[in-house]
């Protein structure tokens, strides 16, 4: 089973139908229905998704979209140890990315799916864009 962490920007691209990324990111999220994939995100990513979705769709619609996502994705907790590890790591420039990374590690993810691959330069996990993830794990 492939365990992958989905970053906030991938969620936002689906929530707001941001092309051309939507073509790939929506396909990535559809993998949550398959038995051979387990997709994770965090409550922080969902909150970021809600913020940007509410700007485009309004709060009520955005909340329904987040509820739908939360019913299909596993939620990786951002633990105290994840927060401390991100703060302690001098290579982590953006704490949000650090929190996501260590949350992904804590739940056993092998990769992070993000459209900002360079933001995760500090991790030992494989970091892929949506299109690259599909090429490597689905269309192989």
JSON list of C-alpha atoms in Angstrom, two decimals:
[
{"chain": "A", "resi": 1, "resn": "UNK", "atom": "CA", "xyz": [0.00, 0.00, 0.00]},
{"chain": "A", "resi": 2, "resn": "UNK", "atom": "CA", "xyz": [1.23, 3.47, -0.87]},
{"chain": "A", "resi": 3, "resn": "UNK", "atom": "CA", "xyz": [0.90, 5.95, 1.99]},
{"chain": "A", "resi": 4, "resn": "UNK", "atom": "CA", "xyz": [1.21, 9.53, 0.75]},
{"chain": "A", "resi": 5, "resn": "UNK", "atom": "CA", "xyz": [0.77, 12.92, 2.40]},
{"chain": "A", "resi": 6, "resn": "UNK", "atom": "CA", "xyz": [-1.19, 15.52, 0.40]},
{"chain": "A", "resi": 7, "resn": "UNK", "atom": "CA", "xyz": [-0.04, 19.10, 0.99]},
{"chain": "A", "resi": 8, "resn": "UNK", "atom": "CA", "xyz": [-2.40, 22.08, 1.25]},
{"chain": "A", "resi": 9, "resn": "UNK", "atom": "CA", "xyz": [-1.64, 23.46, -2.22]},
{"chain": "A", "resi": 10, "resn": "UNK", "atom": "CA", "xyz": [-2.84, 20.22, -3.81]},
{"chain": "A", "resi": 11, "resn": "UNK", "atom": "CA", "xyz": [-6.09, 20.45, -1.84]},
{"chain": "A", "resi": 12, "resn": "UNK", "atom": "CA", "xyz": [-6.54, 24.10, -2.81]},
{"chain": "A", "resi": 13, "resn": "UNK", "atom": "CA", "xyz": [-6.02, 23.31, -6.51]},
{"chain": "A", "resi": 14, "resn": "UNK", "atom": "CA", "xyz": [-8.91, 20.82, -6.30]},
{"chain": "A", "resi": 15, "resn": "UNK", "atom": "CA", "xyz": [-11.17, 22.93, -4.09]},
{"chain": "A", "resi": 16, "resn": "UNK", "atom": "CA", "xyz": [-10.82, 25.94, -6.40]},
{"chain": "A", "resi": 17, "resn": "UNK", "atom": "CA", "xyz": [-10.45, 24.01, -9.69]},
{"chain": "A", "resi": 18, "resn": "UNK", "atom": "CA", "xyz": [-7.12, 25.66, -10.46]},
{"chain": "A", "resi": 19, "resn": "UNK", "atom": "CA", "xyz": [-6.01, 24.63, -13.93]},
{"chain": "A", "resi": 20, "resn": "UNK", "atom": "CA", "xyz": [-3.76, 23.18, -15.21]},
{"chain": "A", "resi": 21, "resn": "UNK", "atom": "CA", "xyz": [-2.87, 21.53, -11.86]},
{"chain": "A", "resi": 22, "resn": "UNK", "atom": "CA", "xyz": [-6.49, 20.47, -11.20]},
{"chain": "A", "resi": 23, "resn": "UNK", "atom": "CA", "xyz": [-6.24, 17.85, -13.95]},
{"chain": "A", "resi": 24, "resn": "UNK", "atom": "CA", "xyz": [-3.59, 16.00, -11.93]},
{"chain": "A", "resi": 25, "resn": "UNK", "atom": "CA", "xyz": [-4.45, 16.94, -8.35]},
{"chain": "A", "resi": 26, "resn": "UNK", "atom": "CA", "xyz": [-8.07, 15.80, -8.68]},
{"chain": "A", "resi": 27, "resn": "UNK", "atom": "CA", "xyz": [-6.84, 12.47, -10.04]},
{"chain": "A", "resi": 28, "resn": "UNK", "atom": "CA", "xyz": [-4.50, 12.16, -7.05]},
{"chain": "A", "resi": 29, "resn": "UNK", "atom": "CA", "xyz": [-7.34, 12.74, -4.59]},
{"chain": "A", "resi": 30, "resn": "UNK", "atom": "CA", "xyz": [-9.50, 10.18, -6.39]},
{"chain": "A", "resi": 31, "resn": "UNK", "atom": "CA", "xyz": [-6.94, 7.54, -5.35]},
{"chain": "A", "resi": 32, "resn": "UNK", "atom": "CA", "xyz": [-8.33, 7.75, -1.81]},
{"chain": "A", "resi": 33, "resn": "UNK", "atom": "CA", "xyz": [-11.08, 5.38, -2.99]},
{"chain": "A", "resi": 34, "resn": "UNK", "atom": "CA", "xyz": [-8.58, 2.68, -3.93]},
{"chain": "A", "resi": 35, "resn": "UNK", "atom": "CA", "xyz": [-7.45, -0.03, -1.53]},
{"chain": "A", "resi": 36, "resn": "UNK", "atom": "CA", "xyz": [-3.80, 0.24, -2.58]},
{"chain": "A", "resi": 37, "resn": "UNK", "atom": "CA", "xyz": [-3.47, 3.92, -1.61]},
{"chain": "A", "resi": 38, "resn": "UNK", "atom": "CA", "xyz": [-3.88, 5.68, 1.71]},
{"chain": "A", "resi": 39, "resn": "UNK", "atom": "CA", "xyz": [-3.84, 9.44, 1.39]},
{"chain": "A", "resi": 40, "resn": "UNK", "atom": "CA", "xyz": [-3.16, 11.63, 4.39]},
{"chain": "A", "resi": 41, "resn": "UNK", "atom": "CA", "xyz": [-3.41, 15.33, 5.01]},
{"chain": "A", "resi": 42, "resn": "UNK", "atom": "CA", "xyz": [-3.46, 17.35, 8.23]},
{"chain": "A", "resi": 43, "resn": "UNK", "atom": "CA", "xyz": [-5.97, 19.54, 9.99]},
{"chain": "A", "resi": 44, "resn": "UNK", "atom": "CA", "xyz": [-3.69, 22.47, 9.16]},
{"chain": "A", "resi": 45, "resn": "UNK", "atom": "CA", "xyz": [-3.88, 21.65, 5.43]},
{"chain": "A", "resi": 46, "resn": "UNK", "atom": "CA", "xyz": [-7.66, 21.40, 5.66]},
{"chain": "A", "resi": 47, "resn": "UNK", "atom": "CA", "xyz": [-7.80, 24.79, 7.40]},
{"chain": "A", "resi": 48, "resn": "UNK", "atom": "CA", "xyz": [-5.63, 26.33, 4.67]},
{"chain": "A", "resi": 49, "resn": "UNK", "atom": "CA", "xyz": [-7.88, 24.71, 2.06]},
{"chain": "A", "resi": 50, "resn": "UNK", "atom": "CA", "xyz": [-10.95, 26.12, 3.78]},
{"chain": "A", "resi": 51, "resn": "UNK", "atom": "CA", "xyz": [-9.47, 29.62, 3.84]},
{"chain": "A", "resi": 52, "resn": "UNK", "atom": "CA", "xyz": [-8.73, 29.70, 0.11]},
{"chain": "A", "resi": 53, "resn": "UNK", "atom": "CA", "xyz": [-11.92, 27.89, -0.87]},
{"chain": "A", "resi": 54, "resn": "UNK", "atom": "CA", "xyz": [-14.06, 30.29, 1.17]},
{"chain": "A", "resi": 55, "resn": "UNK", "atom": "CA", "xyz": [-12.53, 33.23, -0.72]},
{"chain": "A", "resi": 56, "resn": "UNK", "atom": "CA", "xyz": [-13.81, 31.74, -3.98]},
{"chain": "A", "resi": 57, "resn": "UNK", "atom": "CA", "xyz": [-16.94, 29.80, -2.99]},
{"chain": "A", "resi": 58, "resn": "UNK", "atom": "CA", "xyz": [-18.08, 31.35, 0.29]},
{"chain": "A", "resi": 59, "resn": "UNK", "atom": "CA", "xyz": [-17.83, 29.89, 3.78]},
{"chain": "A", "resi": 60, "resn": "UNK", "atom": "CA", "xyz": [-20.82, 27.54, 3.61]},
{"chain": "A", "resi": 61, "resn": "UNK", "atom": "CA", "xyz": [-19.78, 25.85, 0.36]},
{"chain": "A", "resi": 62, "resn": "UNK", "atom": "CA", "xyz": [-16.14, 25.74, 1.47]},
{"chain": "A", "resi": 63, "resn": "UNK", "atom": "CA", "xyz": [-17.11, 24.02, 4.71]},
{"chain": "A", "resi": 64, "resn": "UNK", "atom": "CA", "xyz": [-19.04, 21.35, 2.79]},
{"chain": "A", "resi": 65, "resn": "UNK", "atom": "CA", "xyz": [-16.05, 20.79, 0.51]},
{"chain": "A", "resi": 66, "resn": "UNK", "atom": "CA", "xyz": [-13.73, 20.37, 3.50]},
{"chain": "A", "resi": 67, "resn": "UNK", "atom": "CA", "xyz": [-16.18, 17.96, 5.10]},
{"chain": "A", "resi": 68, "resn": "UNK", "atom": "CA", "xyz": [-16.17, 15.87, 1.92]},
{"chain": "A", "resi": 69, "resn": "UNK", "atom": "CA", "xyz": [-12.37, 15.83, 1.83]},
{"chain": "A", "resi": 70, "resn": "UNK", "atom": "CA", "xyz": [-12.13, 14.92, 5.50]},
{"chain": "A", "resi": 71, "resn": "UNK", "atom": "CA", "xyz": [-14.45, 11.95, 4.89]},
{"chain": "A", "resi": 72, "resn": "UNK", "atom": "CA", "xyz": [-12.13, 10.53, 2.22]},
{"chain": "A", "resi": 73, "resn": "UNK", "atom": "CA", "xyz": [-8.64, 11.43, 3.43]},
{"chain": "A", "resi": 74, "resn": "UNK", "atom": "CA", "xyz": [-6.92, 10.20, 6.57]},
{"chain": "A", "resi": 75, "resn": "UNK", "atom": "CA", "xyz": [-5.93, 12.97, 8.96]},
{"chain": "A", "resi": 76, "resn": "UNK", "atom": "CA", "xyz": [-2.34, 12.91, 10.16]},
{"chain": "A", "resi": 77, "resn": "UNK", "atom": "CA", "xyz": [-2.10, 14.59, 13.57]},
{"chain": "A", "resi": 78, "resn": "UNK", "atom": "CA", "xyz": [0.49, 17.30, 14.06]},
{"chain": "A", "resi": 79, "resn": "UNK", "atom": "CA", "xyz": [1.90, 16.05, 17.33]},
{"chain": "A", "resi": 80, "resn": "UNK", "atom": "CA", "xyz": [3.96, 17.87, 19.90]},
{"chain": "A", "resi": 81, "resn": "UNK", "atom": "CA", "xyz": [7.01, 15.92, 18.73]},
{"chain": "A", "resi": 82, "resn": "UNK", "atom": "CA", "xyz": [6.34, 16.97, 15.11]},
{"chain": "A", "resi": 83, "resn": "UNK", "atom": "CA", "xyz": [6.15, 20.62, 16.15]},
{"chain": "A", "resi": 84, "resn": "UNK", "atom": "CA", "xyz": [9.36, 20.38, 18.18]},
{"chain": "A", "resi": 85, "resn": "UNK", "atom": "CA", "xyz": [11.20, 18.53, 15.40]},
{"chain": "A", "resi": 86, "resn": "UNK", "atom": "CA", "xyz": [10.23, 21.21, 12.86]},
{"chain": "A", "resi": 87, "resn": "UNK", "atom": "CA", "xyz": [11.34, 24.01, 15.19]},
{"chain": "A", "resi": 88, "resn": "UNK", "atom": "CA", "xyz": [14.60, 22.24, 16.00]},
{"chain": "A", "resi": 89, "resn": "UNK", "atom": "CA", "xyz": [15.54, 21.50, 12.37]},
{"chain": "A", "resi": 90, "resn": "UNK", "atom": "CA", "xyz": [17.60, 24.46, 11.07]},
{"chain": "A", "resi": 91, "resn": "UNK", "atom": "CA", "xyz": [16.84, 23.46, 7.47]},
{"chain": "A", "resi": 92, "resn": "UNK", "atom": "CA", "xyz": [13.10, 24.04, 7.95]},
{"chain": "A", "resi": 93, "resn": "UNK", "atom": "CA", "xyz": [12.48, 27.57, 6.69]},
{"chain": "A", "resi": 94, "resn": "UNK", "atom": "CA", "xyz": [8.67, 27.46, 6.77]},
{"chain": "A", "resi": 95, "resn": "UNK", "atom": "CA", "xyz": [7.27, 25.90, 9.94]},
{"chain": "A", "resi": 96, "resn": "UNK", "atom": "CA", "xyz": [4.04, 24.89, 8.22]},
{"chain": "A", "resi": 97, "resn": "UNK", "atom": "CA", "xyz": [6.04, 22.71, 5.81]},
{"chain": "A", "resi": 98, "resn": "UNK", "atom": "CA", "xyz": [8.03, 21.32, 8.71]},
{"chain": "A", "resi": 99, "resn": "UNK", "atom": "CA", "xyz": [4.85, 20.42, 10.60]},
{"chain": "A", "resi": 100, "resn": "UNK", "atom": "CA", "xyz": [3.47, 18.65, 7.51]},
{"chain": "A", "resi": 101, "resn": "UNK", "atom": "CA", "xyz": [6.72, 16.75, 6.97]},
{"chain": "A", "resi": 102, "resn": "UNK", "atom": "CA", "xyz": [6.95, 15.40, 10.49]},
{"chain": "A", "resi": 103, "resn": "UNK", "atom": "CA", "xyz": [3.22, 14.59, 10.59]},
{"chain": "A", "resi": 104, "resn": "UNK", "atom": "CA", "xyz": [3.72, 12.58, 7.38]},
{"chain": "A", "resi": 105, "resn": "UNK", "atom": "CA", "xyz": [6.68, 10.75, 8.89]},
{"chain": "A", "resi": 106, "resn": "UNK", "atom": "CA", "xyz": [4.75, 10.01, 12.10]},
{"chain": "A", "resi": 107, "resn": "UNK", "atom": "CA", "xyz": [1.99, 8.17, 10.18]},
{"chain": "A", "resi": 108, "resn": "UNK", "atom": "CA", "xyz": [4.42, 6.28, 7.96]},
{"chain": "A", "resi": 109, "resn": "UNK", "atom": "CA", "xyz": [4.04, 8.10, 4.66]},
{"chain": "A", "resi": 110, "resn": "UNK", "atom": "CA", "xyz": [6.70, 7.38, 2.05]},
{"chain": "A", "resi": 111, "resn": "UNK", "atom": "CA", "xyz": [6.15, 10.61, 0.11]},
{"chain": "A", "resi": 112, "resn": "UNK", "atom": "CA", "xyz": [4.67, 14.09, 0.11]},
{"chain": "A", "resi": 113, "resn": "UNK", "atom": "CA", "xyz": [2.57, 15.33, -2.81]},
{"chain": "A", "resi": 114, "resn": "UNK", "atom": "CA", "xyz": [2.91, 19.08, -3.27]},
{"chain": "A", "resi": 115, "resn": "UNK", "atom": "CA", "xyz": [3.11, 21.57, -6.09]},
{"chain": "A", "resi": 116, "resn": "UNK", "atom": "CA", "xyz": [5.94, 23.34, -4.23]},
{"chain": "A", "resi": 117, "resn": "UNK", "atom": "CA", "xyz": [8.50, 20.54, -4.26]},
{"chain": "A", "resi": 118, "resn": "UNK", "atom": "CA", "xyz": [11.42, 22.82, -3.34]},
{"chain": "A", "resi": 119, "resn": "UNK", "atom": "CA", "xyz": [9.69, 23.83, -0.07]},
{"chain": "A", "resi": 120, "resn": "UNK", "atom": "CA", "xyz": [10.48, 20.36, 1.27]},
{"chain": "A", "resi": 121, "resn": "UNK", "atom": "CA", "xyz": [14.22, 20.41, 0.49]},
{"chain": "A", "resi": 122, "resn": "UNK", "atom": "CA", "xyz": [14.97, 19.35, 4.07]},
{"chain": "A", "resi": 123, "resn": "UNK", "atom": "CA", "xyz": [13.08, 16.04, 4.11]},
{"chain": "A", "resi": 124, "resn": "UNK", "atom": "CA", "xyz": [14.23, 12.48, 3.56]},
{"chain": "A", "resi": 125, "resn": "UNK", "atom": "CA", "xyz": [10.80, 11.59, 2.18]},
{"chain": "A", "resi": 126, "resn": "UNK", "atom": "CA", "xyz": [10.22, 11.49, -1.56]},
{"chain": "A", "resi": 127, "resn": "UNK", "atom": "CA", "xyz": [8.59, 14.77, -2.65]},
{"chain": "A", "resi": 128, "resn": "UNK", "atom": "CA", "xyz": [6.55, 14.84, -5.87]},
{"chain": "A", "resi": 129, "resn": "UNK", "atom": "CA", "xyz": [4.18, 17.10, -7.74]},
{"chain": "A", "resi": 130, "resn": "UNK", "atom": "CA", "xyz": [0.74, 15.70, -8.57]},
{"chain": "A", "resi": 131, "resn": "UNK", "atom": "CA", "xyz": [1.63, 14.88, -12.16]},
{"chain": "A", "resi": 132, "resn": "UNK", "atom": "CA", "xyz": [4.92, 13.27, -11.15]},
{"chain": "A", "resi": 133, "resn": "UNK", "atom": "CA", "xyz": [3.20, 11.21, -8.45]},
{"chain": "A", "resi": 134, "resn": "UNK", "atom": "CA", "xyz": [0.68, 9.86, -10.95]},
{"chain": "A", "resi": 135, "resn": "UNK", "atom": "CA", "xyz": [3.44, 9.02, -13.42]},
{"chain": "A", "resi": 136, "resn": "UNK", "atom": "CA", "xyz": [5.49, 7.20, -10.81]},
{"chain": "A", "resi": 137, "resn": "UNK", "atom": "CA", "xyz": [2.80, 5.41, -8.82]},
{"chain": "A", "resi": 138, "resn": "UNK", "atom": "CA", "xyz": [-0.26, 5.04, -11.05]},
{"chain": "A", "resi": 139, "resn": "UNK", "atom": "CA", "xyz": [0.73, 5.10, -14.72]},
{"chain": "A", "resi": 140, "resn": "UNK", "atom": "CA", "xyz": [3.94, 3.09, -14.29]}
]
